[in-house]
Amino acid sequence: MYIHRSIASLRAALSTTGRIAFAPTMGNLHEGHLSLMRSARAHGDIVVSSIFVNRLQFGPNEDFDRYPRSFDSDCALLEAVGVDHLFAPNESELYPQPQRYNVAPAVEHDAILEGAYRPGHFRGVATVVAKLFNIVQPDTALLGKKDYQQLMIIRNMVRELNMPVDVVGCPTVRSEDGLALSSRNQYLNASQRREAPRLYRLLAGIAASIRSGGCILSELEQSGLDTLKEHGWMPDYVAIRRQEDLGEPAPGDPLIVLAAARLGSTRLIDNIEIE
Ligand code: PAF
């Protein structure tokens, strides 16, 4: 695997022909990321990943400084899974000056759910992903469905800005007890880790109730919030939305149930699509 610290080095290496499949990350890789790399191999001749902890997408009180960084072990994992090129720029390479030109997602996609609790987050994500797409020029980009709103926003960005990238959403990878894999899981202490799979079980229960029919969505959302609170969580939302754009659902829309909640100081998110 070639490791590129500069845009020039990556561009020179990718100037050969072949379909490029790209999976961007912020590092601290786990099996969820590695599943993106395996999908990338199925979509491209050349597999490119990136590791860049993007300051722009962290709020002032968020965990940018303590976000787990594990570059050497990440490289070993990427190499083992067959990634061809890793782009790992320093901040000064990607942001040589303060970023003045930014990609602002549509308000109706940005101001809801995660965006309502993390103002500016998706603007930071869209901006860095647009920059990475311009640098890597992938044919296909692989992103995890765990960050469903991020995936929806990147799909829409690509469509509305006519970027020639096929965006593929990959299934969430879970521990045996159902907890969605996330770099932030390592912030949980032992008792929080035992409690954490409740979030998935709650979503799975709501999904099952919707599939069996005859329930009122707002009541399911409220009882989800109540359950989390009873077990010591501080929920931000439990929301049943339409899959396409995470708007309020109309009858017949394919649905998704999403939740975000804090367990101690760790904020976890998860979702389940309902067929
Ligand atoms: O999902 C992530 O890891 C990040 O938001 C991304 C897409 C790499 C942009 O920094």
Tab-separated table of C-alpha atoms and ligand atoms in Angstrom:
chain	number	residue	atom	x	y	z
A	1	MET	CA	0.000	0.000	0.000
A	2	TYR	CA	1.317	3.429	-0.935
A	3	ILE	CA	0.889	6.160	1.668
A	4	HIS	CA	0.532	9.662	0.254
A	5	ARG	CA	0.884	12.717	2.440
A	6	SER	CA	0.542	15.186	-0.426
A	7	ILE	CA	-2.137	15.792	-3.035
A	8	ALA	CA	0.524	15.874	-5.765
A	9	SER	CA	1.853	12.441	-4.836
A	10	LEU	CA	-1.637	10.889	-4.774
A	11	ARG	CA	-2.628	12.487	-8.076
A	12	ALA	CA	0.535	11.275	-9.795
A	13	ALA	CA	-0.090	7.730	-8.554
A	14	LEU	CA	-3.735	7.723	-9.646
A	15	SER	CA	-3.084	9.054	-13.139
A	16	THR	CA	-3.018	5.489	-14.532
A	17	THR	CA	-6.234	4.030	-15.952
A	18	GLY	CA	-8.635	1.902	-13.946
A	19	ARG	CA	-11.817	2.426	-11.986
A	20	ILE	CA	-11.159	4.063	-8.625
A	21	ALA	CA	-13.202	3.017	-5.582
A	22	PHE	CA	-12.722	5.304	-2.590
A	23	ALA	CA	-13.635	4.917	1.081
A	24	PRO	CA	-12.881	8.034	3.165
A	25	THR	CA	-12.357	7.646	6.914
A	26	MET	CA	-11.190	9.533	9.978
A	27	GLY	CA	-9.041	6.582	11.034
A	28	ASN	CA	-9.246	4.494	14.212
A	29	LEU	CA	-10.449	1.738	11.972
A	30	HIS	CA	-12.697	-1.145	12.948
A	31	GLU	CA	-14.478	-3.928	11.100
A	32	GLY	CA	-17.114	-1.446	9.844
A	33	HIS	CA	-14.435	0.476	7.948
A	34	LEU	CA	-12.825	-2.721	6.704
A	35	SER	CA	-16.150	-3.851	5.246
A	36	LEU	CA	-16.165	-0.592	3.219
A	37	MET	CA	-12.700	-1.473	1.887
A	38	ARG	CA	-13.865	-4.960	0.882
A	39	SER	CA	-16.858	-3.464	-0.953
A	40	ALA	CA	-14.487	-0.989	-2.575
A	41	ARG	CA	-12.458	-3.898	-3.972
A	42	ALA	CA	-15.642	-5.249	-5.576
A	43	HIS	CA	-16.365	-1.839	-7.161
A	44	GLY	CA	-12.973	-0.770	-8.479
A	45	ASP	CA	-9.644	-1.761	-9.956
A	46	ILE	CA	-7.819	0.662	-7.660
A	47	VAL	CA	-8.877	0.947	-4.005
A	48	VAL	CA	-8.132	4.241	-2.289
A	49	SER	CA	-8.826	5.169	1.311
A	50	SER	CA	-8.122	8.295	3.296
A	51	ILE	CA	-7.456	9.032	6.938
A	52	PHE	CA	-8.085	12.606	7.958
A	53	VAL	CA	-9.645	13.821	11.202
A	54	ASN	CA	-11.549	16.756	9.814
A	55	ARG	CA	-11.635	19.645	12.252
A	56	LEU	CA	-14.376	21.386	10.223
A	57	GLN	CA	-16.999	18.801	11.156
A	58	PHE	CA	-16.446	19.007	14.935
A	59	GLY	CA	-18.307	21.558	17.047
A	60	PRO	CA	-16.392	23.689	19.577
A	61	ASN	CA	-17.401	21.399	22.481
A	62	GLU	CA	-16.928	18.121	20.620
A	63	ASP	CA	-14.152	15.565	20.758
A	64	PHE	CA	-11.769	16.731	17.993
A	65	ASP	CA	-8.735	16.781	20.299
A	66	ARG	CA	-9.445	13.459	21.969
A	67	TYR	CA	-10.790	11.718	18.835
A	68	PRO	CA	-8.885	8.390	18.829
A	69	ARG	CA	-5.920	8.361	16.446
A	70	SER	CA	-4.142	5.082	15.666
A	71	PHE	CA	-2.316	5.649	12.385
A	72	ASP	CA	0.176	2.763	12.466
A	73	SER	CA	-2.348	0.054	13.305
A	74	ASP	CA	-4.796	1.579	10.791
A	75	CYS	CA	-2.166	1.275	8.058
A	76	ALA	CA	-1.587	-2.386	8.928
A	77	LEU	CA	-5.341	-3.090	8.704
A	78	LEU	CA	-5.725	-1.260	5.389
A	79	GLU	CA	-2.736	-3.058	3.947
A	80	ALA	CA	-4.097	-6.436	5.093
A	81	VAL	CA	-7.475	-5.786	3.499
A	82	GLY	CA	-5.889	-4.900	0.168
A	83	VAL	CA	-6.119	-1.104	-0.059
A	84	ASP	CA	-3.793	0.153	-2.820
A	85	HIS	CA	-3.391	3.818	-1.880
A	86	LEU	CA	-3.897	5.671	1.384
A	87	PHE	CA	-4.225	9.451	1.357
A	88	ALA	CA	-3.272	10.751	4.800
A	89	PRO	CA	-2.699	14.480	4.511
A	90	ASN	CA	-1.676	16.818	7.293
A	91	GLU	CA	-4.086	19.631	8.054
A	92	SER	CA	-1.767	22.092	6.338
A	93	GLU	CA	-2.059	20.093	3.089
A	94	LEU	CA	-5.859	20.002	3.035
A	95	TYR	CA	-6.435	23.385	4.680
A	96	PRO	CA	-3.390	25.519	3.777
A	97	GLN	CA	-5.508	28.519	4.656
A	98	PRO	CA	-8.808	28.813	6.526
A	99	GLN	CA	-11.480	27.195	4.362
A	100	ARG	CA	-13.554	30.078	3.005
A	101	TYR	CA	-15.455	28.193	0.281
A	102	ASN	CA	-17.715	25.623	1.855
A	103	VAL	CA	-20.431	23.231	0.733
A	104	ALA	CA	-23.681	24.020	2.547
A	105	PRO	CA	-26.183	21.143	2.442
A	106	ALA	CA	-29.858	21.947	1.832
A	107	VAL	CA	-31.349	23.313	5.061
A	108	GLU	CA	-34.075	20.670	5.106
A	109	HIS	CA	-31.389	17.960	5.093
A	110	ASP	CA	-29.022	19.741	7.448
A	111	ALA	CA	-31.202	21.250	10.180
A	112	ILE	CA	-32.859	17.990	11.242
A	113	LEU	CA	-31.825	15.054	13.460
A	114	GLU	CA	-27.994	15.063	13.783
A	115	GLY	CA	-27.705	18.515	12.237
A	116	ALA	CA	-30.088	19.992	14.829
A	117	TYR	CA	-27.788	18.799	17.628
A	118	ARG	CA	-24.494	19.367	15.790
A	119	PRO	CA	-24.810	22.703	13.968
A	120	GLY	CA	-22.233	23.044	11.193
A	121	HIS	CA	-21.358	19.333	11.281
A	122	PHE	CA	-22.723	18.440	7.848
A	123	ARG	CA	-21.302	21.571	6.270
A	124	GLY	CA	-17.892	20.402	7.505
A	125	VAL	CA	-18.532	16.869	6.247
A	126	ALA	CA	-19.807	17.992	2.820
A	127	THR	CA	-16.889	20.386	2.396
A	128	VAL	CA	-14.189	17.843	3.190
A	129	VAL	CA	-15.866	15.094	1.157
A	130	ALA	CA	-16.156	17.456	-1.848
A	131	LYS	CA	-12.452	18.285	-1.479
A	132	LEU	CA	-11.535	14.597	-1.191
A	133	PHE	CA	-13.657	13.723	-4.242
A	134	ASN	CA	-11.920	16.494	-6.216
A	135	ILE	CA	-8.516	15.194	-5.159
A	136	VAL	CA	-9.133	11.445	-5.568
A	137	GLN	CA	-11.644	11.683	-8.456
A	138	PRO	CA	-13.206	8.323	-7.624
A	139	ASP	CA	-15.683	6.500	-9.838
A	140	THR	CA	-17.344	5.025	-6.741
A	141	ALA	CA	-17.395	6.146	-3.117
A	142	LEU	CA	-18.297	3.789	-0.276
A	143	LEU	CA	-19.917	5.171	2.881
A	144	GLY	CA	-21.480	3.414	5.855
A	145	LYS	CA	-25.224	3.456	6.507
A	146	LYS	CA	-24.614	3.926	10.213
A	147	ASP	CA	-24.183	7.633	9.449
A	148	TYR	CA	-27.371	7.599	7.404
A	149	GLN	CA	-27.936	11.350	7.312
A	150	GLN	CA	-24.332	11.863	6.196
A	151	LEU	CA	-24.869	9.314	3.409
A	152	MET	CA	-28.107	11.029	2.323
A	153	ILE	CA	-26.415	14.447	2.265
A	154	ILE	CA	-23.422	13.183	0.279
A	155	ARG	CA	-25.721	11.481	-2.235
A	156	ASN	CA	-27.614	14.745	-2.703
A	157	MET	CA	-24.422	16.820	-2.889
A	158	VAL	CA	-23.071	14.562	-5.624
A	159	ARG	CA	-26.339	14.716	-7.556
A	160	GLU	CA	-26.910	18.457	-7.283
A	161	LEU	CA	-23.280	19.437	-7.916
A	162	ASN	CA	-22.998	16.971	-10.838
A	163	MET	CA	-20.031	15.139	-9.373
A	164	PRO	CA	-19.348	12.010	-11.462
A	165	VAL	CA	-19.259	9.696	-8.441
A	166	ASP	CA	-21.462	6.706	-7.753
A	167	VAL	CA	-22.187	6.734	-3.988
A	168	VAL	CA	-22.701	3.282	-2.459
A	169	GLY	CA	-24.167	2.896	1.050
A	170	CYS	CA	-22.778	-0.125	2.933
A	171	PRO	CA	-24.562	-2.002	5.751
A	172	THR	CA	-23.808	-1.185	9.382
A	173	VAL	CA	-21.478	-3.705	11.003
A	174	ARG	CA	-22.478	-4.726	14.551
A	175	SER	CA	-20.989	-6.563	17.512
A	176	GLU	CA	-22.618	-9.877	18.380
A	177	ASP	CA	-24.843	-8.096	20.915
A	178	GLY	CA	-26.097	-5.690	18.229
A	179	LEU	CA	-24.082	-2.580	19.100
A	180	ALA	CA	-23.134	-0.738	15.895
A	181	LEU	CA	-19.356	-0.501	15.565
A	182	SER	CA	-18.075	3.026	16.093
A	183	SER	CA	-14.753	4.598	16.997
A	184	ARG	CA	-16.581	6.285	19.880
A	185	ASN	CA	-17.538	2.942	21.510
A	186	GLN	CA	-14.107	2.910	23.114
A	187	TYR	CA	-15.116	5.882	25.282
A	188	LEU	CA	-17.644	3.596	27.074
A	189	ASN	CA	-16.711	2.104	30.440
A	190	ALA	CA	-17.526	-1.553	31.168
A	191	SER	CA	-21.045	-0.991	32.538
A	192	GLN	CA	-21.905	1.481	29.769
A	193	ARG	CA	-20.673	-1.043	27.204
A	194	ARG	CA	-23.077	-3.628	28.678
A	195	GLU	CA	-25.939	-1.121	28.462
A	196	ALA	CA	-25.088	0.208	24.986
A	197	PRO	CA	-26.762	-2.539	22.872
A	198	ARG	CA	-30.121	-1.360	24.265
A	199	LEU	CA	-30.101	1.312	21.556
A	200	TYR	CA	-30.089	-1.304	18.798
A	201	ARG	CA	-32.640	-3.499	20.597
A	202	LEU	CA	-34.937	-0.496	20.969
A	203	LEU	CA	-34.698	0.355	17.269
A	204	ALA	CA	-35.209	-3.289	16.310
A	205	GLY	CA	-38.334	-3.390	18.519
A	206	ILE	CA	-39.733	-0.239	16.909
A	207	ALA	CA	-38.961	-1.622	13.443
A	208	ALA	CA	-40.790	-4.868	14.323
A	209	SER	CA	-43.833	-2.932	15.593
A	210	ILE	CA	-43.964	-0.898	12.373
A	211	ARG	CA	-43.680	-4.034	10.259
A	212	SER	CA	-46.547	-5.660	12.107
A	213	GLY	CA	-48.679	-2.568	11.433
A	214	GLY	CA	-51.430	-0.708	13.240
A	215	CYS	CA	-49.217	1.512	15.405
A	216	ILE	CA	-48.981	5.279	15.761
A	217	LEU	CA	-45.485	6.404	14.844
A	218	SER	CA	-45.345	9.316	17.284
A	219	GLU	CA	-46.269	6.965	20.149
A	220	LEU	CA	-43.474	4.588	19.198
A	221	GLU	CA	-41.024	7.510	19.154
A	222	GLN	CA	-42.188	8.732	22.566
A	223	SER	CA	-42.037	5.312	24.159
A	224	GLY	CA	-38.514	4.876	22.728
A	225	LEU	CA	-37.434	8.138	24.379
A	226	ASP	CA	-39.052	7.081	27.672
A	227	THR	CA	-37.331	3.675	27.643
A	228	LEU	CA	-33.917	5.214	27.077
A	229	LYS	CA	-34.447	7.738	29.883
A	230	GLU	CA	-35.585	4.977	32.274
A	231	HIS	CA	-32.256	3.231	31.682
A	232	GLY	CA	-30.096	6.261	32.321
A	233	TRP	CA	-29.632	7.510	28.762
A	234	MET	CA	-30.014	11.129	27.673
A	235	PRO	CA	-31.710	10.782	24.300
A	236	ASP	CA	-31.564	13.523	21.656
A	237	TYR	CA	-34.095	11.882	19.359
A	238	VAL	CA	-35.861	8.688	18.413
A	239	ALA	CA	-37.368	9.404	15.002
A	240	ILE	CA	-39.223	7.471	12.339
A	241	ARG	CA	-38.620	9.095	8.970
A	242	ARG	CA	-38.841	8.334	5.287
A	243	GLN	CA	-35.670	6.790	3.937
A	244	GLU	CA	-35.297	8.984	0.884
A	245	ASP	CA	-34.576	12.316	2.567
A	246	LEU	CA	-35.319	11.736	6.266
A	247	GLY	CA	-38.406	13.949	6.009
A	248	GLU	CA	-41.679	13.322	7.830
A	249	PRO	CA	-43.136	10.149	6.322
A	250	ALA	CA	-46.274	9.928	4.201
A	251	PRO	CA	-48.278	6.694	3.888
A	252	GLY	CA	-46.434	4.145	1.740
A	253	ASP	CA	-42.973	5.710	2.144
A	254	PRO	CA	-40.129	3.282	2.931
A	255	LEU	CA	-39.235	4.088	6.535
A	256	ILE	CA	-36.172	4.217	8.728
A	257	VAL	CA	-35.982	4.544	12.501
A	258	LEU	CA	-33.057	6.539	13.852
A	259	ALA	CA	-31.857	7.443	17.327
A	260	ALA	CA	-29.136	9.421	19.034
A	261	ALA	CA	-28.543	9.332	22.767
A	262	ARG	CA	-25.858	9.973	25.296
A	263	LEU	CA	-24.663	7.289	27.686
A	264	GLY	CA	-22.544	9.174	30.200
A	265	SER	CA	-20.529	11.531	28.050
A	266	THR	CA	-20.558	9.275	24.974
A	267	ARG	CA	-23.054	10.063	22.238
A	268	LEU	CA	-24.149	7.035	20.220
A	269	ILE	CA	-26.224	6.955	17.036
A	270	ASP	CA	-27.852	4.087	15.189
A	271	ASN	CA	-30.628	3.374	12.712
A	272	ILE	CA	-32.542	0.522	11.084
A	273	GLU	CA	-34.120	0.666	7.639
A	274	ILE	CA	-37.588	-0.891	7.475
A	275	GLU	CA	-38.294	-2.780	4.286
B	1	PAF	O1	-17.766	9.225	8.305
B	1	PAF	C1	-16.626	9.706	8.458
B	1	PAF	O2	-15.699	9.031	8.904
B	1	PAF	C2	-16.381	11.148	8.103
B	1	PAF	O3	-17.499	11.935	8.366
B	1	PAF	C3	-15.903	11.353	6.653
B	1	PAF	C4	-16.941	10.903	5.648
B	1	PAF	C5	-14.611	10.556	6.442
B	1	PAF	C6	-15.618	12.833	6.404
B	1	PAF	O4	-14.655	13.333	7.277
